Amino acid sequence: MTSQLHRGTVPPVAGLDSGKGFQALVELSPDAVFVISDGYHVFANARGLALLGARELADLQTRPAADFMAPSCRQAARERMNTMVVDREVLEYVEEQVVRLDGTQVDIEAAGTPIEVAGHPAALVVVRDITARKQQEAALLTAQARFSAAFRHAPTAIAIVDLNGRIVTANPQMGRLVGAGTADLTQMMCWDLAVPEDRTPVRRSFALLMTGGFVSVSGDFRFHRPDGALGWVHARANRLSGEPLAVVHLLDVTVTKQTEHELTDQARLDPLTGLDNRGRILERLADTLRVPGAEVAVLFCDLDGFKEINDRHGHVVGDEVLVVIARRMRSVVAVDDPVGRIGGDATGRSDLVTADQLLADADAAMYREKAATRRGASPRGSRPPLTGPR
């Protein structure tokens, strides 16, 4: 059974002038402090009592100190106590679990050193409650596991990129998107995923994200698909708070882009011949006329006798004639010069005429030419060319 010393008196500790000095010192400690002699608690500061759910030291002296350890830790705790008390060795911090008087378990980190209490070998043990830390670590591990699972199985391509733009890791979907293995991807800069023509804007956007105070950037760029065809992706990069890293999501929008281009072409091109339609011709004329001093020539062509082709051979043949003529006209002009199907020569200077005026004048010139041809005379030479608005 424990002695009177074990039942709550302040033990005289070798190396300190008095029990009161020892108690004042340990009561200021932010950690729980225990003194254990003959297997029982002979001292506990206020934090130590609170840690084990006790109101006073006597509450801890109804059973050996080792019994306050979790069952899985008791044997190791006895061995460590023996090492301090008998072998007089210092105990470095170890993680254990203790059981409070109410039965709840607390994660702790404990260290100890051999001392003497009233001439008897004892151990001074310092204990830190690490329950909150353990909970945070467990929550972090759970979050990491969830992120890892989401990262691996996400339907979109995802990469983690460092401050310099180098891919740190990528999920399998990223490899499938661009036709590269994970090892190859981790050697690449993120903008190398884009075709050479698109790399500069991608690199600038990444610089804004990592050094310009932006938390997110997004945009579209072209890339080469695994089969070598040109594709489009929508990229969104988000800076990780507190980390020199960014998460990059890539979504294949090739089909969407192709549909957009098809709709744009349908709005700008004549569906039969593939030539520019009236709206597109006006748009391109307007763009050219915005250049100061630019000279523009517009040629209207009409097909005489085309109605007879339709009447004699049908509209299918007539359409084939239009397609052949469109192809031949396209072949005899420069690549950058537009050819359109609208339905006359005229020239003008960009600072003197608008696109609508120029087109209208060309139309009128064509009909004057047709009228003169029917009369057997040509107006060429009898009328000066158009040089400005009328």
Tab-separated table of C-alpha atoms in Angstrom:
chain	number	residue	atom	x	y	z
A	1	MET	CA	0.000	0.000	0.000
A	2	THR	CA	1.172	3.556	-0.602
A	3	SER	CA	2.780	5.572	2.137
A	4	GLN	CA	1.561	8.919	3.508
A	5	LEU	CA	3.875	10.559	1.002
A	6	HIS	CA	1.952	8.884	-1.791
A	7	ARG	CA	-1.339	10.292	-0.548
A	8	GLY	CA	-0.826	13.903	-1.462
A	9	THR	CA	2.048	15.573	0.326
A	10	VAL	CA	4.385	17.571	-1.862
A	11	PRO	CA	7.429	15.366	-2.381
A	12	PRO	CA	10.904	16.764	-1.755
A	13	VAL	CA	12.709	16.418	-5.068
A	14	ALA	CA	16.480	16.149	-5.258
A	15	GLY	CA	18.008	19.214	-6.864
A	16	LEU	CA	15.311	21.682	-5.748
A	17	ASP	CA	15.488	23.703	-2.526
A	18	SER	CA	11.975	22.877	-1.341
A	19	GLY	CA	8.732	21.156	-2.205
A	20	LYS	CA	7.078	24.550	-2.543
A	21	GLY	CA	9.645	25.604	-5.132
A	22	PHE	CA	9.019	22.442	-7.119
A	23	GLN	CA	5.258	22.883	-7.005
A	24	ALA	CA	5.471	26.530	-8.091
A	25	LEU	CA	7.645	25.526	-11.021
A	26	VAL	CA	5.509	22.708	-12.343
A	27	GLU	CA	2.198	24.516	-11.818
A	28	LEU	CA	3.411	27.090	-14.367
A	29	SER	CA	4.071	24.362	-16.928
A	30	PRO	CA	1.703	24.307	-19.935
A	31	ASP	CA	1.993	20.494	-19.859
A	32	ALA	CA	0.706	17.908	-17.430
A	33	VAL	CA	3.392	16.884	-14.910
A	34	PHE	CA	3.341	13.713	-12.824
A	35	VAL	CA	5.748	12.214	-10.289
A	36	ILE	CA	5.520	8.426	-9.996
A	37	SER	CA	7.166	6.420	-7.244
A	38	ASP	CA	6.676	2.760	-6.365
A	39	GLY	CA	4.244	2.532	-9.277
A	40	TYR	CA	1.819	5.193	-7.958
A	41	HIS	CA	1.228	8.877	-8.638
A	42	VAL	CA	2.718	10.919	-5.788
A	43	PHE	CA	2.265	14.289	-7.526
A	44	ALA	CA	0.190	15.786	-10.315
A	45	ASN	CA	-0.103	19.426	-11.251
A	46	ALA	CA	-3.438	21.015	-12.120
A	47	ARG	CA	-3.100	20.159	-15.814
A	48	GLY	CA	-2.267	16.574	-14.900
A	49	LEU	CA	-5.364	16.223	-12.740
A	50	ALA	CA	-7.522	17.742	-15.498
A	51	LEU	CA	-5.968	15.436	-18.095
A	52	LEU	CA	-7.049	12.327	-16.176
A	53	GLY	CA	-10.388	13.787	-15.043
A	54	ALA	CA	-9.446	13.975	-11.344
A	55	ARG	CA	-10.262	16.682	-8.795
A	56	GLU	CA	-7.395	15.861	-6.435
A	57	LEU	CA	-4.364	13.627	-6.248
A	58	ALA	CA	-6.154	11.085	-4.062
A	59	ASP	CA	-8.446	10.294	-7.013
A	60	LEU	CA	-5.391	8.938	-8.847
A	61	GLN	CA	-3.990	6.909	-5.978
A	62	THR	CA	-6.710	4.245	-5.880
A	63	ARG	CA	-4.852	2.215	-8.486
A	64	PRO	CA	-1.347	1.938	-9.998
A	65	ALA	CA	-0.277	4.593	-12.490
A	66	ALA	CA	0.064	1.987	-15.245
A	67	ASP	CA	-3.673	1.269	-14.975
A	68	PHE	CA	-4.358	4.731	-16.382
A	69	MET	CA	-2.721	3.671	-19.633
A	70	ALA	CA	-4.803	2.261	-22.486
A	71	PRO	CA	-4.710	-1.575	-22.404
A	72	SER	CA	-2.638	-1.724	-25.580
A	73	CYS	CA	-0.009	0.561	-24.000
A	74	ARG	CA	0.250	-0.811	-20.442
A	75	GLN	CA	3.022	-3.372	-20.890
A	76	ALA	CA	5.219	-0.941	-22.836
A	77	ALA	CA	4.501	1.779	-20.236
A	78	ARG	CA	5.626	-0.510	-17.384
A	79	GLU	CA	8.830	-1.311	-19.244
A	80	ARG	CA	9.555	2.378	-19.864
A	81	MET	CA	8.867	3.212	-16.201
A	82	ASN	CA	11.276	0.487	-15.142
A	83	THR	CA	13.895	1.921	-17.474
A	84	MET	CA	13.619	5.310	-15.751
A	85	VAL	CA	13.289	4.162	-12.153
A	86	VAL	CA	15.647	1.181	-12.128
A	87	ASP	CA	18.052	1.829	-15.000
A	88	ARG	CA	17.971	5.606	-14.420
A	89	GLU	CA	17.628	6.399	-18.107
A	90	VAL	CA	15.858	9.394	-19.639
A	91	LEU	CA	12.713	8.666	-21.651
A	92	GLU	CA	12.370	10.538	-24.937
A	93	TYR	CA	8.919	11.620	-26.099
A	94	VAL	CA	6.686	8.754	-27.165
A	95	GLU	CA	3.054	8.700	-28.239
A	96	GLU	CA	0.640	6.729	-26.068
A	97	GLN	CA	-2.972	6.718	-24.924
A	98	VAL	CA	-4.267	7.193	-21.377
A	99	VAL	CA	-7.723	6.397	-19.990
A	100	ARG	CA	-9.435	9.078	-17.919
A	101	LEU	CA	-11.419	8.297	-14.784
A	102	ASP	CA	-14.626	8.554	-16.833
A	103	GLY	CA	-13.319	5.898	-19.268
A	104	THR	CA	-12.606	8.159	-22.238
A	105	GLN	CA	-9.309	7.735	-24.037
A	106	VAL	CA	-6.876	10.576	-24.674
A	107	ASP	CA	-3.920	10.639	-27.071
A	108	ILE	CA	-0.774	11.857	-25.324
A	109	GLU	CA	2.899	12.473	-25.942
A	110	ALA	CA	5.050	11.716	-22.873
A	111	ALA	CA	8.679	12.070	-21.834
A	112	GLY	CA	10.335	11.373	-18.485
A	113	THR	CA	13.469	11.577	-16.426
A	114	PRO	CA	14.635	9.704	-13.293
A	115	ILE	CA	14.486	11.640	-10.012
A	116	GLU	CA	14.461	10.874	-6.273
A	117	VAL	CA	11.535	11.435	-3.926
A	118	ALA	CA	12.434	11.360	-0.215
A	119	GLY	CA	15.408	9.181	-1.048
A	120	HIS	CA	13.354	6.792	-3.157
A	121	PRO	CA	13.898	6.354	-6.941
A	122	ALA	CA	11.031	7.878	-8.922
A	123	ALA	CA	10.242	9.302	-12.322
A	124	LEU	CA	9.088	12.747	-13.361
A	125	VAL	CA	6.831	12.446	-16.394
A	126	VAL	CA	5.767	15.355	-18.635
A	127	VAL	CA	2.648	14.700	-20.696
A	128	ARG	CA	1.103	16.654	-23.586
A	129	ASP	CA	-2.465	16.150	-24.727
A	130	ILE	CA	-2.208	15.614	-28.486
A	131	THR	CA	-5.817	14.588	-29.082
A	132	ALA	CA	-6.558	17.700	-31.173
A	133	ARG	CA	-3.392	17.162	-33.191
A	134	LYS	CA	-4.271	13.534	-33.793
A	135	GLN	CA	-7.756	14.510	-34.897
A	136	GLN	CA	-6.305	17.063	-37.303
A	137	GLU	CA	-3.846	14.495	-38.629
A	138	ALA	CA	-6.645	11.975	-39.102
A	139	ALA	CA	-8.810	14.582	-40.821
A	140	LEU	CA	-5.876	15.509	-43.057
A	141	LEU	CA	-5.238	11.874	-43.945
A	142	THR	CA	-8.933	11.430	-44.731
A	143	ALA	CA	-8.960	14.540	-46.880
A	144	GLN	CA	-5.796	13.421	-48.665
A	145	ALA	CA	-7.296	9.995	-49.299
A	146	ARG	CA	-10.470	11.536	-50.677
A	147	PHE	CA	-8.522	13.957	-52.859
A	148	SER	CA	-6.311	11.136	-54.097
A	149	ALA	CA	-9.341	9.040	-55.005
A	150	ALA	CA	-11.070	11.992	-56.683
A	151	PHE	CA	-7.825	12.867	-58.473
A	152	ARG	CA	-7.351	9.344	-59.841
A	153	HIS	CA	-10.953	8.724	-60.838
A	154	ALA	CA	-12.011	12.207	-61.990
A	155	PRO	CA	-13.665	12.277	-65.441
A	156	THR	CA	-11.608	15.330	-66.388
A	157	ALA	CA	-7.865	15.635	-66.855
A	158	ILE	CA	-6.152	17.094	-63.771
A	159	ALA	CA	-2.545	18.064	-63.119
A	160	ILE	CA	-0.736	19.555	-60.129
A	161	VAL	CA	1.705	22.226	-61.276
A	162	ASP	CA	4.494	23.897	-59.299
A	163	LEU	CA	5.422	27.584	-59.109
A	164	ASN	CA	7.605	27.333	-62.209
A	165	GLY	CA	4.870	25.745	-64.305
A	166	ARG	CA	6.269	22.217	-64.218
A	167	ILE	CA	3.779	19.367	-63.894
A	168	VAL	CA	4.329	17.653	-60.530
A	169	THR	CA	1.773	14.907	-61.046
A	170	ALA	CA	-1.130	14.144	-63.349
A	171	ASN	CA	-4.091	11.794	-63.205
A	172	PRO	CA	-4.654	8.957	-65.697
A	173	GLN	CA	-7.267	10.964	-67.589
A	174	MET	CA	-4.629	13.602	-68.386
A	175	GLY	CA	-2.449	10.915	-69.927
A	176	ARG	CA	-5.337	9.588	-71.977
A	177	LEU	CA	-6.237	13.096	-73.163
A	178	VAL	CA	-2.821	13.921	-74.598
A	179	GLY	CA	-1.530	10.410	-75.192
A	180	ALA	CA	1.371	10.497	-72.730
A	181	GLY	CA	2.446	8.506	-69.705
A	182	THR	CA	2.614	9.973	-66.210
A	183	ALA	CA	6.412	9.870	-66.218
A	184	ASP	CA	6.515	11.845	-69.472
A	185	LEU	CA	3.995	14.408	-68.214
A	186	THR	CA	5.964	15.126	-65.045
A	187	GLN	CA	8.898	16.234	-67.180
A	188	MET	CA	6.807	18.817	-69.046
A	189	MET	CA	5.931	22.443	-68.449
A	190	CYS	CA	2.172	22.888	-68.409
A	191	TRP	CA	2.153	25.149	-71.486
A	192	ASP	CA	3.927	22.448	-73.496
A	193	LEU	CA	0.550	20.702	-73.688
A	194	ALA	CA	-0.570	23.425	-76.111
A	195	VAL	CA	0.402	23.651	-79.768
A	196	PRO	CA	3.409	25.975	-80.279
A	197	GLU	CA	1.225	28.844	-81.528
A	198	ASP	CA	-0.805	28.858	-78.288
A	199	ARG	CA	1.970	28.425	-75.732
A	200	THR	CA	2.782	32.110	-75.179
A	201	PRO	CA	-0.734	33.132	-74.043
A	202	VAL	CA	-0.974	30.007	-71.865
A	203	ARG	CA	2.361	30.871	-70.243
A	204	ARG	CA	1.265	34.463	-69.633
A	205	SER	CA	-1.950	33.311	-67.988
A	206	PHE	CA	0.002	30.978	-65.713
A	207	ALA	CA	2.326	33.823	-64.720
A	208	LEU	CA	-0.690	35.934	-63.749
A	209	LEU	CA	-1.920	33.084	-61.567
A	210	MET	CA	1.334	32.430	-59.724
A	211	THR	CA	2.749	35.963	-59.407
A	212	GLY	CA	-0.020	38.394	-60.290
A	213	GLY	CA	-2.335	37.881	-57.355
A	214	PHE	CA	-4.956	35.913	-59.275
A	215	VAL	CA	-6.498	32.878	-57.565
A	216	SER	CA	-7.902	31.438	-60.797
A	217	VAL	CA	-7.376	31.772	-64.553
A	218	SER	CA	-9.101	30.024	-67.440
A	219	GLY	CA	-9.129	29.890	-71.217
A	220	ASP	CA	-9.059	27.679	-74.296
A	221	PHE	CA	-6.085	26.414	-76.239
A	222	ARG	CA	-5.361	23.913	-78.986
A	223	PHE	CA	-3.510	20.643	-78.462
A	224	HIS	CA	-2.606	17.530	-80.419
A	225	ARG	CA	-4.818	14.561	-79.651
A	226	PRO	CA	-3.293	11.070	-79.328
A	227	ASP	CA	-4.179	10.361	-82.988
A	228	GLY	CA	-2.336	13.518	-84.075
A	229	ALA	CA	-5.497	15.474	-84.868
A	230	LEU	CA	-5.881	19.009	-83.606
A	231	GLY	CA	-8.179	19.392	-80.596
A	232	TRP	CA	-9.334	22.065	-78.168
A	233	VAL	CA	-9.378	22.077	-74.374
A	234	HIS	CA	-10.859	24.466	-71.859
A	235	ALA	CA	-8.303	24.954	-69.084
A	236	ARG	CA	-8.931	26.255	-65.577
A	237	ALA	CA	-6.107	26.683	-63.072
A	238	ASN	CA	-6.599	27.443	-59.379
A	239	ARG	CA	-3.864	28.474	-56.961
A	240	LEU	CA	-3.668	26.302	-53.835
A	241	SER	CA	-3.917	28.473	-50.733
A	242	GLY	CA	-0.663	28.546	-48.803
A	243	GLU	CA	1.108	26.316	-51.308
A	244	PRO	CA	3.354	27.148	-54.305
A	245	LEU	CA	1.155	24.873	-56.398
A	246	ALA	CA	-1.818	25.078	-58.729
A	247	VAL	CA	-4.464	22.574	-59.766
A	248	VAL	CA	-5.112	22.563	-63.514
A	249	HIS	CA	-8.286	21.040	-64.957
A	250	LEU	CA	-8.492	20.329	-68.696
A	251	LEU	CA	-11.807	19.626	-70.417
A	252	ASP	CA	-11.851	18.412	-74.020
A	253	VAL	CA	-14.097	20.861	-75.902
A	254	THR	CA	-13.119	19.797	-79.404
A	255	VAL	CA	-16.660	18.818	-80.391
A	256	THR	CA	-18.040	22.086	-79.013
A	257	LYS	CA	-15.443	24.119	-80.897
A	258	GLN	CA	-16.139	22.246	-84.116
A	259	THR	CA	-19.849	22.902	-83.715
A	260	GLU	CA	-19.164	26.594	-83.067
A	261	HIS	CA	-17.010	26.805	-86.179
A	262	GLU	CA	-19.637	25.027	-88.239
A	263	LEU	CA	-22.321	27.422	-87.031
A	264	THR	CA	-20.028	30.362	-87.756
A	265	ASP	CA	-19.330	29.038	-91.224
A	266	GLN	CA	-23.026	28.540	-91.828
A	267	ALA	CA	-23.661	32.136	-90.834
A	268	ARG	CA	-20.869	33.481	-93.049
A	269	LEU	CA	-20.746	31.136	-96.013
A	270	ASP	CA	-23.042	30.398	-98.908
A	271	PRO	CA	-24.244	26.843	-98.204
A	272	LEU	CA	-24.140	25.779	-101.879
A	273	THR	CA	-20.781	27.075	-103.088
A	274	GLY	CA	-18.913	27.548	-99.835
A	275	LEU	CA	-18.080	31.113	-100.845
A	276	ASP	CA	-18.507	34.062	-98.488
A	277	ASN	CA	-22.081	35.265	-98.223
A	278	ARG	CA	-23.176	38.891	-98.427
A	279	GLY	CA	-22.757	39.519	-94.689
A	280	ARG	CA	-19.232	38.138	-94.657
A	281	ILE	CA	-18.251	40.110	-97.765
A	282	LEU	CA	-19.521	43.327	-96.151
A	283	GLU	CA	-17.628	42.500	-92.967
A	284	ARG	CA	-14.363	41.895	-94.792
A	285	LEU	CA	-14.810	45.009	-96.897
A	286	ALA	CA	-15.439	47.081	-93.804
A	287	ASP	CA	-12.289	45.682	-92.147
A	288	THR	CA	-10.191	46.554	-95.199
A	289	LEU	CA	-11.673	50.031	-95.533
A	290	ARG	CA	-10.665	50.854	-91.972
A	291	VAL	CA	-7.039	50.890	-93.141
A	292	PRO	CA	-6.243	54.544	-94.095
A	293	GLY	CA	-5.523	54.924	-97.811
A	294	ALA	CA	-6.269	51.309	-98.629
A	295	GLU	CA	-7.466	50.718	-102.198
A	296	VAL	CA	-10.164	48.171	-102.751
A	297	ALA	CA	-11.537	46.695	-105.960
A	298	VAL	CA	-14.866	44.886	-106.115
A	299	LEU	CA	-15.847	42.780	-109.129
A	300	PHE	CA	-19.408	41.628	-109.688
A	301	CYS	CA	-19.951	38.746	-112.075
A	302	ASP	CA	-23.305	37.687	-113.495
A	303	LEU	CA	-24.124	34.491	-115.387
A	304	ASP	CA	-26.000	35.322	-118.601
A	305	GLY	CA	-28.429	32.634	-119.682
A	306	PHE	CA	-28.366	30.863	-116.317
A	307	LYS	CA	-32.149	30.786	-116.151
A	308	GLU	CA	-32.227	28.736	-119.349
A	309	ILE	CA	-29.918	26.137	-117.733
A	310	ASN	CA	-32.298	25.766	-114.831
A	311	ASP	CA	-35.340	25.608	-117.113
A	312	ARG	CA	-33.849	23.051	-119.528
A	313	HIS	CA	-31.766	20.861	-117.181
A	314	GLY	CA	-33.246	21.466	-113.753
A	315	HIS	CA	-32.025	23.181	-110.609
A	316	VAL	CA	-29.746	20.304	-109.620
A	317	VAL	CA	-27.670	20.853	-112.751
A	318	GLY	CA	-27.873	24.605	-112.212
A	319	ASP	CA	-26.470	24.155	-108.718
A	320	GLU	CA	-23.639	22.029	-110.078
A	321	VAL	CA	-22.800	24.810	-112.549
A	322	LEU	CA	-22.653	27.336	-109.701
A	323	VAL	CA	-20.343	25.081	-107.678
A	324	VAL	CA	-17.959	24.622	-110.639
A	325	ILE	CA	-17.898	28.346	-111.357
A	326	ALA	CA	-17.288	29.143	-107.690
A	327	ARG	CA	-14.364	26.708	-107.635
A	328	ARG	CA	-12.855	28.263	-110.761
A	329	MET	CA	-13.229	31.806	-109.411
A	330	ARG	CA	-11.619	30.785	-106.129
A	331	SER	CA	-8.669	29.295	-108.033
A	332	VAL	CA	-7.791	32.496	-109.914
A	333	VAL	CA	-7.630	34.948	-106.980
A	334	ALA	CA	-5.134	35.281	-104.166
A	335	VAL	CA	-5.669	33.153	-101.083
A	336	ASP	CA	-6.363	36.186	-98.892
A	337	ASP	CA	-8.800	37.788	-101.328
A	338	PRO	CA	-12.446	37.005	-100.609
A	339	VAL	CA	-14.809	35.551	-103.170
A	340	GLY	CA	-18.494	35.666	-102.382
A	341	ARG	CA	-21.818	34.772	-103.859
A	342	ILE	CA	-24.136	37.791	-103.863
A	343	GLY	CA	-26.061	38.113	-106.931
A	344	GLY	CA	-19.830	45.031	-111.971
A	345	ASP	CA	-16.462	46.659	-111.497
A	346	ALA	CA	-16.080	49.451	-109.016
A	347	THR	CA	-13.067	50.670	-107.086
A	348	GLY	CA	-12.738	53.097	-104.210
A	349	ARG	CA	-10.417	54.473	-101.549
A	350	SER	CA	-11.042	53.472	-97.960
A	351	ASP	CA	-11.256	57.051	-96.739
A	352	LEU	CA	-13.860	58.007	-99.354
A	353	VAL	CA	-16.329	55.143	-99.428
A	354	THR	CA	-18.067	52.698	-97.094
A	355	ALA	CA	-18.497	48.971	-97.625
A	356	ASP	CA	-22.226	49.327	-98.353
A	357	GLN	CA	-21.614	52.124	-100.850
A	358	LEU	CA	-18.841	50.207	-102.576
A	359	LEU	CA	-20.955	47.097	-102.891
A	360	ALA	CA	-23.934	49.059	-104.172
A	361	ASP	CA	-21.789	50.862	-106.750
A	362	ALA	CA	-20.322	47.564	-107.946
A	363	ASP	CA	-23.835	46.152	-108.286
A	364	ALA	CA	-24.972	49.168	-110.269
A	365	ALA	CA	-21.881	49.017	-112.475
A	366	MET	CA	-22.613	45.399	-113.305
A	367	TYR	CA	-26.138	46.192	-114.490
A	368	ARG	CA	-24.916	49.119	-116.574
A	369	GLU	CA	-22.428	46.738	-118.194
A	370	LYS	CA	-25.154	44.226	-118.943
A	371	ALA	CA	-27.421	46.862	-120.399
A	372	ALA	CA	-24.675	48.205	-122.634
A	373	THR	CA	-23.830	44.678	-123.783
A	374	ARG	CA	-27.424	44.107	-124.863
A	375	ARG	CA	-27.295	47.328	-126.898
A	376	GLY	CA	-24.105	46.115	-128.556
A	377	ALA	CA	-21.911	48.801	-127.024
A	378	SER	CA	-19.656	48.876	-123.976
A	379	PRO	CA	-19.477	51.799	-121.586
A	380	ARG	CA	-15.805	51.127	-120.955
A	381	GLY	CA	-13.790	54.264	-121.674
A	382	SER	CA	-16.882	56.449	-121.798
A	383	ARG	CA	-17.202	56.679	-118.029
A	384	PRO	CA	-14.447	57.249	-115.481
A	385	PRO	CA	-13.958	54.603	-112.750
A	386	LEU	CA	-15.538	55.187	-109.379
A	387	THR	CA	-13.095	56.803	-106.935
A	388	GLY	CA	-15.405	57.851	-104.142
A	389	PRO	CA	-18.991	58.002	-102.918
A	390	ARG	CA	-21.624	59.502	-105.167
